[in-house]
Amino acid sequence: MPIENAFYTPEAQGPYQLHSLGRFELEDGGVIDELQLAVATRGTLNDDKSNAILIPTWFSGTHQTWDQVYIGPGRALDPEKYFLVIVNQIGNGLSTSPHNTDDSSIAMSKFPTVRIGDDVRAQEQLLREVFGIERLALVVGGSMGAQQTWEWAVRFPEKVLRAAPIAGTAQNTPHDFLFTQTLLEAITSDPGWNDGEYTSHLQVQDGLGRHADIWATMGLSTDFWKSGFWQAIPMLDGTTTDDFRQFQAGFLRALFQLMDPNALLTMGWKWQHGDVARHTDGDLAAALGRITATTFVMPIDRDMFFPVSDCAAEAELTPGAQLRVLPSIAGHFGLFGFNPEYIDEVDRNLSELLATRV
Amino acid sequence: MPIENAFYTPEAQGPYQLHSLGRFELEDGGVIDELQLAVATRGTLNDDKSNAILIPTWFSGTHQTWDQVYIGPGRALDPEKYFLVIVNQIGNGLSTSPHNTDDSSIAMSKFPTVRIGDDVRAQEQLLREVFGIERLALVVGGSMGAQQTWEWAVRFPEKVLRAAPIAGTAQNTPHDFLFTQTLLEAITSDPGWNDGEYTSHLQVQDGLGRHADIWATMGLSTDFWKSGFWQAIPMLDGTTTDDFRQFQAGFLRALFQLMDPNALLTMGWKWQHGDVARHTDGDLAAALGRITATTFVMPIDRDMFFPVSDCAAEAELTPGAQLRVLPSIAGHFGLFGFNPEYIDEVDRNLSELLATRV
């Protein structure tokens, strides 16, 4: 029986549709008998199906942030011009996930390992079967969404005209692997996690809290905290505070403590093992060399775990790619659009990218 | 009864002497009835006592790394010219600490909170009473040793002629506080820690391992891991490896799992609360404005939690201070002297600093 969790509902995340892809075989050998993807679309697909943009989601995220922060009339991602398809990644709590499946063979601790490539194959099937889309004007995503964007560009080069990986890499680095490991350990070390067989995410509040505390260090930046930038950001209860420890408790801790532990573990493992060089026997240059999309590589200047240097190294290996560094005092969590300069720079770059002839 | 731990012995750490300072009242209200400092000296104090250099230790460290990596004939810290006094910080496992005291009123979970200022006052008393030293040619320390160096320069300006804080700040930042919190939580979340009343550090191996894993992310750098730099570094068993996960297990995990959990917690709390502005009602500029020492502020270029920007901001507030950035692919753990460019640059800067007339 699925576990109730109010965070993973249309009321909390905004409306979405579930599309079933039927039986789906995973790259690591597992099977999901009826894979469902939670999908939100904006705009209208044009007659020649040339205006489709795919947006995969990041770790712990859903379609909601993209809908609220990145999409709008007059913006680069303009629903009056484009058909925007935001696909929640497998295991994120909305698409088929450990806590929400009614298939007892894959529920909770039995959920199979899922790879970035599984998401990309599922998205390709969804776009083709449900919408008849064979080519994408753009794939754009942040963090794990960037990992999926890179995977799209390498795996289906003929289907991706433009790619914008924001704050994420094509091949996960050892440093990032070790960072992700600390996030996973914060959860699995909680006795309430019970090897994945808890009956409510409330039993794992300590572990989720520690998980959130690690995010507070690596997800943001020293300047974010020192400047007091956070004092203007409402916590989950709608109030603000001038005590940074209270902000951490009322914002990141409160947010992650709403989430499902096994969902975070599924996504975390997937993130750790992201690697487009799986297509080319470990040769990253060969994998990125396959890319034919016009690509803007867009790291965030203060990102501590997808740092500019790692993203720039991949841009160097990608034919014709341009490096566009985004500014945010919030580091990796700049993705949430805390500062208008970030949003402006994303829009400027995506508009330029979408205007390129391919 | 003290707990046995072979890591905190002269056999493991090299020789040192214990000096008792008698009853020592701590800033936060606790008392250590007989405070013992573990001290290693090199060289000879000259007749006018003008050649003394104080070296306080960092988190989890002892006198040993300074002795092995930073001191030597012909080096800046030359025992043939200077009298070098390396003082192990309170609670580090060699000086009076939760696990090694035979005073049951302060043993283990009852150990009082200790501040950076307590260490500095204890060191001042030691130098005066034991060695008759009233002025220091130089105070130099890394990380928490830098915190103590800053505290010395602010608290006893007339006693410090030169100061070299390496990879550490005068006032801990919120970001660094939150980072340290994750290190503490990794230990206290281990049921084997038992609220500080374990009977062997072996009962806390899981927590110490997670603690080490967080260090692997924040203590090093993405380039350290990606470059394979670590492949040349022997693990604790003397071997090397080309698997980064094995290196993490055999090096940092193996190292921290030798240590005493309560010692790490005592030092961690102290680190979190380091702040020279306690002398000036929270006014950092006023506190640093007191400094009369010739000061070289020496952050490490890839340091993730005492980043150059935070150290540079404090250098700006320190009269006459110069910023000297040290290069290390190992980030904060560059302090261990993994790369010769780092060592050379430390020596060059300390030689120049020691040659300045004051």
XYZ file of C-alpha atoms in Angstrom:
716
model
C 0.000 0.000 0.000
C 1.335 3.439 -0.887
C 2.347 5.699 2.008
C 0.413 8.923 2.430
C 2.493 12.041 1.990
C 0.791 15.375 1.397
C 3.916 16.845 -0.204
C 3.426 14.704 -3.290
C -0.005 15.887 -4.314
C -1.374 18.357 -6.868
C -2.454 20.534 -3.936
C 1.180 20.935 -2.850
C 2.953 20.789 -6.214
C 0.451 22.165 -8.681
C -1.481 20.169 -11.288
C 0.107 17.424 -13.352
C -0.997 14.437 -15.397
C 0.071 10.848 -15.000
C 1.016 9.017 -18.208
C 1.606 5.298 -18.142
C 4.406 3.875 -20.286
C 3.560 0.269 -19.472
C 6.312 -2.183 -18.612
C 9.693 -0.456 -18.427
C 12.991 -2.297 -18.232
C 15.718 -0.450 -16.382
C 19.379 -0.289 -17.344
C 20.521 -1.977 -14.166
C 18.224 -4.953 -14.657
C 15.166 -3.971 -12.650
C 11.684 -3.707 -14.109
C 8.805 -1.348 -13.376
C 5.680 -3.135 -14.553
C 3.716 0.026 -15.090
C 5.890 3.097 -15.146
C 3.981 6.314 -14.643
C 5.461 9.704 -15.370
C 3.989 12.805 -13.772
C 3.964 15.469 -16.465
C 2.980 19.118 -16.572
C 2.654 20.901 -19.908
C 2.332 24.574 -20.781
C 1.448 26.065 -24.132
C 0.373 24.324 -27.318
C 2.230 22.023 -29.660
C 2.273 23.555 -33.133
C 1.272 21.684 -36.272
C 4.740 20.657 -37.362
C 5.653 19.816 -33.763
C 8.713 22.029 -33.929
C 8.121 24.086 -30.805
C 8.546 21.446 -28.084
C 10.830 22.089 -25.128
C 11.592 19.352 -22.605
C 12.379 20.173 -18.978
C 13.494 17.313 -16.703
C 13.511 17.910 -12.936
C 16.243 18.084 -10.286
C 16.946 16.219 -7.059
C 14.044 16.593 -4.599
C 12.299 18.933 -7.037
C 9.135 18.691 -9.074
C 7.668 20.535 -12.053
C 6.516 23.294 -9.717
C 9.666 25.419 -9.472
C 10.068 25.446 -13.228
C 6.472 26.466 -13.668
C 6.723 29.251 -11.107
C 10.253 30.565 -11.640
C 11.268 29.936 -15.232
C 8.158 29.952 -17.396
C 5.919 32.816 -18.380
C 4.639 35.018 -21.209
C 7.393 37.275 -22.506
C 10.033 35.072 -20.898
C 12.473 32.875 -22.808
C 10.354 29.861 -21.916
C 7.191 31.450 -23.250
C 4.088 29.232 -23.249
C 2.615 31.458 -25.971
C 5.418 30.363 -28.300
C 6.497 26.974 -27.051
C 5.011 23.700 -25.928
C 6.769 23.108 -22.621
C 6.831 19.584 -21.218
C 8.081 19.257 -17.642
C 8.637 15.639 -16.712
C 9.099 14.666 -13.076
C 11.981 12.244 -12.828
C 11.384 8.613 -11.887
C 11.418 8.200 -8.110
C 10.830 11.874 -7.320
C 7.631 11.181 -5.407
C 5.199 12.120 -8.203
C 6.286 9.795 -10.985
C 6.508 6.124 -9.980
C 8.406 6.086 -6.685
C 9.133 3.792 -3.746
C 6.418 5.241 -1.528
C 3.641 5.806 -4.085
C 3.596 2.595 -6.076
C 0.886 0.020 -5.436
C 3.130 -2.652 -6.955
C 4.393 -4.456 -3.861
C 7.218 -6.039 -5.836
C 8.965 -2.650 -6.132
C 7.615 -0.763 -3.118
C 9.874 0.923 -0.586
C 13.141 -0.972 -0.011
C 12.444 -3.134 -3.068
C 12.492 -0.199 -5.488
C 15.039 -0.887 -8.211
C 18.013 1.326 -8.970
C 17.205 3.860 -11.660
C 19.710 5.646 -13.862
C 19.688 8.984 -15.644
C 19.501 6.997 -18.868
C 16.273 5.354 -17.728
C 14.654 8.752 -17.260
C 15.804 9.900 -20.661
C 14.535 6.770 -22.406
C 11.220 7.074 -20.588
C 10.916 10.723 -21.586
C 11.708 9.900 -25.200
C 8.985 7.245 -25.206
C 6.526 9.622 -23.569
C 7.162 12.410 -26.072
C 6.879 10.057 -29.041
C 3.904 7.983 -27.921
C 1.800 10.593 -26.160
C 2.608 13.760 -28.108
C 4.118 12.498 -31.349
C 7.217 14.617 -30.754
C 10.347 13.407 -32.560
C 12.586 16.455 -32.168
C 13.051 18.963 -29.394
C 13.717 22.635 -29.949
C 15.454 22.632 -26.581
C 16.183 20.439 -23.610
C 16.879 22.509 -20.501
C 17.264 21.399 -16.913
C 19.090 22.271 -13.701
C 21.292 20.014 -11.567
C 19.975 16.456 -12.090
C 17.895 18.067 -14.828
C 21.204 19.085 -16.394
C 22.445 15.512 -16.083
C 19.366 14.400 -18.024
C 19.892 17.197 -20.545
C 23.447 16.008 -21.196
C 22.226 12.421 -21.487
C 19.615 13.477 -24.053
C 22.186 15.302 -26.149
C 24.563 12.322 -26.150
C 22.025 9.499 -26.447
C 19.641 11.073 -28.961
C 21.728 13.681 -30.789
C 19.352 13.715 -33.770
C 16.430 14.600 -31.529
C 17.971 17.513 -29.608
C 18.433 20.761 -31.509
C 19.533 22.811 -28.516
C 20.677 21.946 -25.006
C 21.079 24.047 -21.881
C 22.455 22.109 -18.917
C 22.299 24.469 -15.930
C 24.440 23.743 -12.876
C 25.088 20.097 -13.629
C 27.601 17.828 -15.317
C 27.567 15.126 -17.979
C 29.870 12.886 -15.954
C 29.618 13.039 -12.205
C 32.926 13.828 -10.503
C 34.379 11.816 -7.614
C 34.016 14.881 -5.372
C 30.349 15.144 -6.205
C 29.911 11.403 -5.683
C 31.386 11.713 -2.197
C 29.201 14.717 -1.443
C 26.074 12.866 -2.496
C 27.167 9.954 -0.339
C 27.005 12.176 2.762
C 23.436 13.142 1.818
C 22.446 9.506 1.534
C 24.193 8.531 4.776
C 22.352 11.244 6.687
C 19.135 9.384 5.895
C 20.230 5.751 6.050
C 21.905 6.312 9.447
C 18.542 7.159 11.009
C 17.237 4.034 12.794
C 13.740 5.222 11.838
C 14.600 4.657 8.185
C 14.539 0.940 9.026
C 16.311 -0.211 5.861
C 13.692 1.591 3.833
C 10.675 0.016 5.495
C 9.374 2.952 7.560
C 5.622 3.442 7.577
C 5.737 7.240 7.557
C 8.388 9.767 6.559
C 7.821 11.254 10.009
C 9.829 8.346 11.424
C 12.894 9.665 9.582
C 12.746 13.292 10.685
C 16.211 13.212 12.302
C 17.842 11.844 9.191
C 15.972 14.225 6.912
C 17.029 17.075 9.189
C 20.695 16.124 8.972
C 20.282 15.762 5.218
C 18.966 19.326 5.125
C 21.880 20.555 7.243
C 24.381 19.202 4.742
C 22.454 21.010 2.007
C 22.755 24.235 3.987
C 26.525 24.022 3.621
C 27.009 22.696 0.106
C 23.838 23.988 -1.533
C 24.336 27.631 -0.697
C 27.455 29.763 -0.212
C 29.417 31.534 2.479
C 28.270 34.879 1.051
C 24.622 33.817 1.106
C 24.834 33.211 4.831
C 27.209 36.044 5.789
C 25.364 38.737 3.857
C 22.055 38.041 5.540
C 20.500 37.557 2.076
C 18.314 34.853 3.622
C 16.644 37.334 5.974
C 14.324 38.356 3.140
C 13.373 34.778 2.240
C 10.140 33.527 3.834
C 10.395 30.260 5.712
C 7.781 27.571 5.147
C 5.454 29.158 7.668
C 5.581 32.422 5.724
C 7.590 34.372 8.297
C 11.152 35.666 8.105
C 13.868 35.691 10.763
C 17.203 37.351 11.516
C 18.666 34.220 13.180
C 20.447 32.057 10.640
C 19.982 28.913 12.697
C 16.268 29.558 12.886
C 16.214 30.145 9.130
C 17.946 26.826 8.539
C 15.408 25.079 10.781
C 12.387 26.834 9.313
C 13.421 26.678 5.675
C 15.635 23.788 4.544
C 14.976 21.491 7.514
C 11.246 22.113 7.354
C 11.249 21.562 3.589
C 13.245 18.337 3.449
C 11.352 16.933 6.424
C 8.225 16.951 4.249
C 9.847 14.637 1.729
C 9.997 10.905 1.318
C 13.335 9.390 2.378
C 13.323 6.585 -0.191
C 12.542 9.056 -2.950
C 15.622 11.068 -1.976
C 17.725 7.901 -1.869
C 16.515 6.777 -5.305
C 17.321 10.150 -6.799
C 20.605 10.429 -4.899
C 21.925 7.115 -6.207
C 20.882 8.107 -9.716
C 22.674 11.442 -9.374
C 25.849 9.810 -8.067
C 26.054 7.491 -11.059
C 25.288 9.999 -13.814
C 27.771 9.474 -16.626
C 27.295 9.946 -20.366
C 30.547 8.060 -20.945
C 28.630 4.841 -20.265
C 27.841 5.076 -23.991
C 31.497 5.143 -25.002
C 33.301 2.721 -22.711
C 34.224 5.470 -20.272
C 35.567 7.901 -22.868
C 34.023 11.239 -21.913
C 35.489 13.125 -24.858
C 34.021 10.585 -27.262
C 30.607 10.791 -25.600
C 30.462 14.585 -25.631
C 31.864 14.546 -29.156
C 28.606 12.954 -30.308
C 26.630 16.041 -29.425
C 25.178 17.950 -32.345
C 22.863 20.235 -30.358
C 23.764 23.880 -30.009
C 24.762 23.843 -26.370
C 25.060 26.524 -23.730
C 26.759 25.161 -20.597
C 25.493 27.241 -17.695
C 27.104 26.690 -14.284
C 26.431 29.014 -11.345
C 29.398 31.054 -10.193
C 29.311 30.080 -6.489
C 28.195 26.456 -6.968
C 30.182 24.264 -4.555
C 29.525 20.812 -6.044
C 28.912 21.471 -9.741
C 31.595 24.170 -9.792
C 32.328 26.270 -12.841
C 35.650 24.490 -13.376
C 34.022 21.068 -13.744
C 31.340 22.400 -16.096
C 33.866 24.372 -18.142
C 35.941 21.231 -18.669
C 32.922 19.504 -20.213
C 32.058 22.520 -22.339
C 35.575 22.289 -23.781
C 34.859 18.741 -24.927
C 31.481 19.561 -26.487
C 31.532 20.632 -30.141
C 30.651 24.304 -30.450
C 29.461 24.617 -26.845
C 29.551 27.980 -25.133
C 30.134 28.530 -21.431
C 27.665 30.945 -19.862
C 28.253 31.443 -16.144
C 25.198 32.478 -14.126
C 25.481 34.738 -11.075
C 23.930 33.775 -7.755
C 24.874 34.479 -4.168
C 22.767 31.399 -3.342
C 25.244 29.039 -5.009
C 23.662 25.868 -6.351
C 20.307 26.865 -4.871
C 20.421 29.872 -7.110
C 18.342 27.459 -9.198
C 15.352 28.501 -7.094
C 15.619 31.986 -8.550
C 16.293 33.826 -5.300
C 18.046 36.694 -7.083
C 16.745 38.586 -10.127
C 20.199 38.811 -11.778
C 20.200 35.046 -12.046
C 16.742 34.933 -13.600
C 17.620 37.724 -16.017
C 20.790 35.968 -17.085
C 18.998 32.643 -17.590
C 16.355 34.343 -19.703
C 18.930 36.240 -21.737
C 20.904 33.091 -22.470
C 17.919 30.879 -23.231
C 16.467 33.557 -25.524
C 19.749 33.751 -27.408
C 19.986 29.988 -27.574
C 16.412 29.597 -28.846
C 17.087 32.256 -31.485
C 20.035 30.337 -32.927
C 19.291 28.704 -36.263
C 20.002 25.019 -36.324
C 38.689 6.174 34.564
C 40.295 7.388 31.345
C 39.475 5.447 28.186
C 42.337 3.729 26.422
C 43.055 5.042 22.947
C 46.362 4.283 21.285
C 46.047 7.258 18.948
C 46.698 9.655 21.814
C 50.092 8.410 22.883
C 53.694 9.475 22.286
C 54.138 6.319 20.244
C 51.499 7.498 17.765
C 52.003 11.265 17.939
C 55.664 11.696 18.780
C 57.057 12.873 22.120
C 55.508 15.696 24.133
C 55.533 16.942 27.695
C 52.569 17.518 29.971
C 52.557 20.800 31.887
C 49.993 21.405 34.585
C 48.492 24.868 34.919
C 46.518 24.014 38.039
C 42.924 25.104 38.385
C 41.662 26.773 35.217
C 38.401 28.654 34.978
C 36.780 28.600 31.569
C 35.036 31.488 29.852
C 31.707 29.706 29.721
C 31.685 29.006 33.452
C 33.183 25.525 33.663
C 36.295 24.681 35.627
C 39.123 22.231 34.974
C 40.691 21.537 38.338
C 44.047 20.580 36.918
C 44.478 21.634 33.345
C 47.286 19.867 31.552
C 48.672 21.042 28.258
C 50.588 18.648 26.031
C 53.519 20.589 24.653
C 56.308 19.829 22.197
C 59.261 22.196 21.859
C 62.005 22.420 19.284
C 65.157 24.517 19.464
C 66.458 26.620 22.338
C 65.147 29.771 23.929
C 67.780 32.494 23.638
C 68.924 34.610 26.555
C 66.685 37.590 25.938
C 63.800 35.266 25.145
C 63.184 36.974 21.821
C 63.169 33.942 19.559
C 59.987 32.208 20.725
C 57.387 31.070 18.208
C 54.034 29.680 19.325
C 52.163 27.132 17.239
C 48.634 26.157 18.351
C 47.039 23.063 16.799
C 44.074 22.489 14.520
C 40.877 20.417 14.760
C 41.692 16.732 15.228
C 45.395 17.501 14.910
C 48.312 17.340 17.283
C 51.845 18.752 17.383
C 52.960 15.975 15.072
C 52.061 17.418 11.666
C 53.754 20.717 12.501
C 56.846 18.893 13.616
C 56.981 16.748 10.505
C 55.775 19.116 7.792
C 56.593 22.678 8.800
C 59.709 22.625 11.004
C 63.294 21.909 10.070
C 66.793 23.283 9.737
C 66.998 25.748 6.859
C 63.224 26.137 6.851
C 61.403 29.289 7.941
C 60.542 27.571 11.215
C 64.173 26.696 11.917
C 64.871 25.071 15.300
C 68.458 26.258 15.015
C 67.239 29.865 15.142
C 63.941 29.735 16.988
C 62.422 28.219 20.073
C 59.275 26.605 18.737
C 56.492 25.781 21.171
C 53.693 23.629 19.791
C 50.762 23.483 22.193
C 48.048 20.879 21.721
C 44.680 22.538 22.150
C 42.495 21.721 25.140
C 40.300 18.720 24.388
C 42.382 17.439 21.467
C 43.043 14.091 23.138
C 46.570 14.863 24.400
C 45.952 17.950 26.529
C 43.174 17.563 29.104
C 40.266 15.982 27.230
C 36.982 14.200 27.892
C 38.421 10.718 27.468
C 41.811 11.131 29.155
C 41.028 12.986 32.367
C 40.924 11.091 35.654
C 38.717 13.837 37.100
C 35.292 12.202 37.040
C 33.575 15.569 37.451
C 34.586 16.546 33.900
C 34.989 13.174 32.205
C 33.227 12.282 28.964
C 29.767 13.852 28.678
C 30.523 16.116 31.652
C 33.424 17.866 29.918
C 32.793 21.618 29.962
C 32.574 23.774 26.870
C 35.923 25.295 25.978
C 36.469 28.378 23.851
C 39.330 29.551 21.664
C 39.945 32.226 24.293
C 40.489 29.550 26.950
C 43.225 27.966 24.888
C 44.905 31.301 24.326
C 44.798 32.238 28.016
C 46.152 28.819 28.945
C 48.954 29.148 26.411
C 49.827 32.621 27.702
C 50.037 31.250 31.241
C 52.139 28.310 30.081
C 54.607 30.478 28.205
C 54.943 32.912 31.106
C 55.102 30.458 33.989
C 57.024 27.598 32.440
C 59.328 29.391 30.016
C 59.292 33.010 31.188
C 58.254 34.149 27.719
C 56.478 37.524 27.626
C 56.609 38.254 23.903
C 56.359 36.075 20.834
C 58.343 36.619 17.666
C 55.505 34.886 15.828
C 52.258 33.069 16.383
C 51.418 30.781 13.478
C 48.697 28.190 13.163
C 46.406 26.573 10.636
C 42.605 26.295 10.733
C 41.641 26.227 14.448
C 45.301 27.130 14.991
C 44.593 30.232 12.910
C 41.579 30.986 15.090
C 43.890 30.877 18.107
C 46.459 32.994 16.274
C 43.833 35.678 15.623
C 42.688 35.486 19.238
C 46.271 35.963 20.433
C 46.766 39.020 18.231
C 43.524 40.625 19.439
C 43.668 39.620 23.111
C 47.377 40.153 23.755
C 48.490 42.650 21.111
C 51.539 43.691 23.128
C 52.776 40.095 23.259
C 52.492 39.214 19.566
C 55.044 40.761 17.222
C 53.993 38.803 14.141
C 50.988 36.686 13.285
C 50.346 34.219 10.487
C 46.832 32.752 10.512
C 46.773 30.057 7.830
C 43.408 28.883 6.472
C 41.280 30.162 9.320
C 39.228 33.161 10.359
C 39.035 35.512 13.328
C 35.261 35.376 13.402
C 33.592 32.182 12.342
C 31.080 32.649 9.543
C 27.512 31.311 9.602
C 28.371 29.046 6.674
C 31.290 27.581 8.564
C 29.132 27.193 11.678
C 26.601 25.194 9.678
C 29.339 23.076 8.132
C 30.798 22.272 11.530
C 27.316 21.375 12.733
C 27.131 18.600 10.141
C 30.438 17.216 11.430
C 29.103 17.154 14.982
C 25.777 15.620 13.949
C 27.551 12.793 12.136
C 28.921 11.724 15.528
C 26.038 12.509 17.872
C 23.569 10.685 15.598
C 25.406 7.409 16.186
C 23.510 5.444 18.871
C 26.908 4.116 19.967
C 27.903 7.619 21.042
C 25.373 7.179 23.840
C 25.198 10.868 24.766
C 28.936 10.879 25.212
C 29.106 7.882 27.555
C 30.575 5.236 25.246
C 33.241 3.005 26.747
C 35.373 2.791 23.607
C 35.649 4.933 20.504
C 35.124 1.673 18.603
C 31.449 1.918 19.531
C 31.186 5.089 17.432
C 32.809 3.826 14.243
C 29.739 4.519 12.094
C 29.484 8.122 13.251
C 33.225 8.690 12.913
C 33.047 7.232 9.416
C 30.258 9.593 8.373
C 32.232 12.428 9.948
C 35.179 11.464 7.750
C 32.964 11.318 4.673
C 31.858 14.909 5.198
C 35.517 15.883 5.492
C 36.188 14.188 2.155
C 33.850 16.671 0.505
C 34.564 19.917 2.337
C 38.171 19.314 3.369
C 39.516 18.617 -0.084
C 38.527 19.855 -3.543
C 36.929 18.681 -6.750
C 40.318 18.916 -8.471
C 42.002 16.848 -5.763
C 39.613 13.997 -6.443
C 39.261 14.370 -10.221
C 42.967 14.663 -10.921
C 43.825 11.436 -9.153
C 46.293 13.377 -6.979
C 45.341 11.071 -4.111
C 46.637 7.991 -5.949
C 50.148 8.869 -4.785
C 49.155 9.327 -1.129
C 49.670 6.273 1.068
C 46.657 5.157 3.055
C 47.066 4.318 6.739
C 48.166 0.797 5.910
C 50.971 2.181 3.747
C 49.501 1.095 0.417
C 48.077 3.220 -2.399
C 45.010 2.630 -4.556
C 43.457 3.807 -7.817
C 39.862 3.554 -6.491
C 38.781 6.826 -4.916
C 36.200 5.149 -2.697
C 38.838 2.798 -1.394
C 41.138 5.744 -0.785
C 38.420 7.513 1.196
C 37.891 4.363 3.278
C 41.571 3.665 3.805
C 42.687 7.213 4.435
C 40.170 9.651 5.983
C 37.763 7.047 7.350
C 40.564 4.965 8.786
C 42.165 8.069 10.297
C 39.103 9.592 11.948
C 37.979 6.197 13.198
C 41.078 6.155 15.396
C 40.005 9.314 17.170
C 37.969 10.032 20.250
C 34.406 11.210 19.466
C 34.114 13.509 22.482
C 37.454 15.120 21.653
C 36.147 15.938 18.183
C 32.922 17.315 19.656
C 34.799 19.501 22.160
C 36.997 20.916 19.421
C 34.097 21.247 17.008
C 32.006 23.344 19.375
C 35.048 25.506 20.097
C 35.658 25.990 16.371
C 32.026 26.893 15.720
C 32.066 29.628 18.338
C 35.421 31.210 17.480
C 34.963 34.987 17.430
C 37.456 37.711 18.350
C 34.588 40.211 18.376
C 33.613 38.808 21.782
C 36.154 41.356 23.055
C 34.379 44.276 21.422
C 30.663 43.661 21.811
C 30.422 42.001 18.425
C 32.297 44.702 16.505
C 34.711 42.753 14.307
C 36.377 45.840 12.855
C 37.073 47.152 16.359
C 38.515 43.808 17.448
C 40.820 43.438 14.450
C 41.704 47.127 14.766
C 43.445 46.304 18.043
C 46.039 44.189 16.294
C 49.576 45.582 16.309
C 51.319 42.439 15.069
C 52.681 42.377 11.559
C 50.153 40.007 10.040
C 50.169 37.818 6.955
C 46.716 36.378 6.321
C 47.241 33.116 4.466
C 44.169 31.325 3.137
C 44.428 28.364 0.749
C 43.121 28.984 -2.758
C 40.718 26.016 -2.960
C 39.587 26.038 0.686
C 35.818 25.398 0.772
C 35.005 26.502 4.325
C 37.657 29.087 5.162
C 37.542 30.467 1.620
C 39.848 33.200 0.395
C 36.973 35.698 0.299
C 36.223 35.333 4.012
C 39.897 35.584 4.965
C 40.489 38.543 2.653
C 37.615 40.428 4.290
C 39.321 40.071 7.667
C 42.707 41.060 6.264
C 41.050 44.275 5.062
C 40.055 45.086 8.632
C 43.478 44.313 10.129
C 45.939 47.243 10.270
C 48.761 46.669 7.808
C 47.863 43.052 7.159
C 48.864 41.442 3.896
C 46.930 38.720 2.106
C 49.087 35.841 0.934
C 47.108 33.117 -0.803
C 48.629 29.634 -0.659
C 48.195 27.142 -3.505
C 46.927 23.629 -2.870
C 44.910 21.215 -4.930
C 44.045 19.572 -1.596
C 41.955 22.545 -0.466
C 41.817 22.969 3.303
C 43.780 19.751 3.783
C 46.576 21.406 1.898
C 47.590 22.073 5.519
C 49.006 18.547 5.590
C 51.589 19.601 3.029
C 50.581 17.203 0.278
C 52.021 19.438 -2.444
C 55.484 21.006 -2.468
C 54.252 24.324 -3.929
C 52.217 24.842 -0.796
C 55.155 24.120 1.494
C 57.438 26.373 -0.538
C 54.961 29.209 -0.410
C 54.426 28.854 3.336
C 58.182 28.897 3.894
C 58.677 31.900 1.616
C 55.973 33.880 3.383
C 56.986 32.935 6.913
C 60.639 33.756 6.133
C 59.616 37.146 4.836
C 57.380 37.737 7.824
C 60.056 36.725 10.309
C 62.518 39.053 8.562
C 60.273 42.078 9.031
C 61.502 44.482 11.686
C 58.935 45.240 14.330
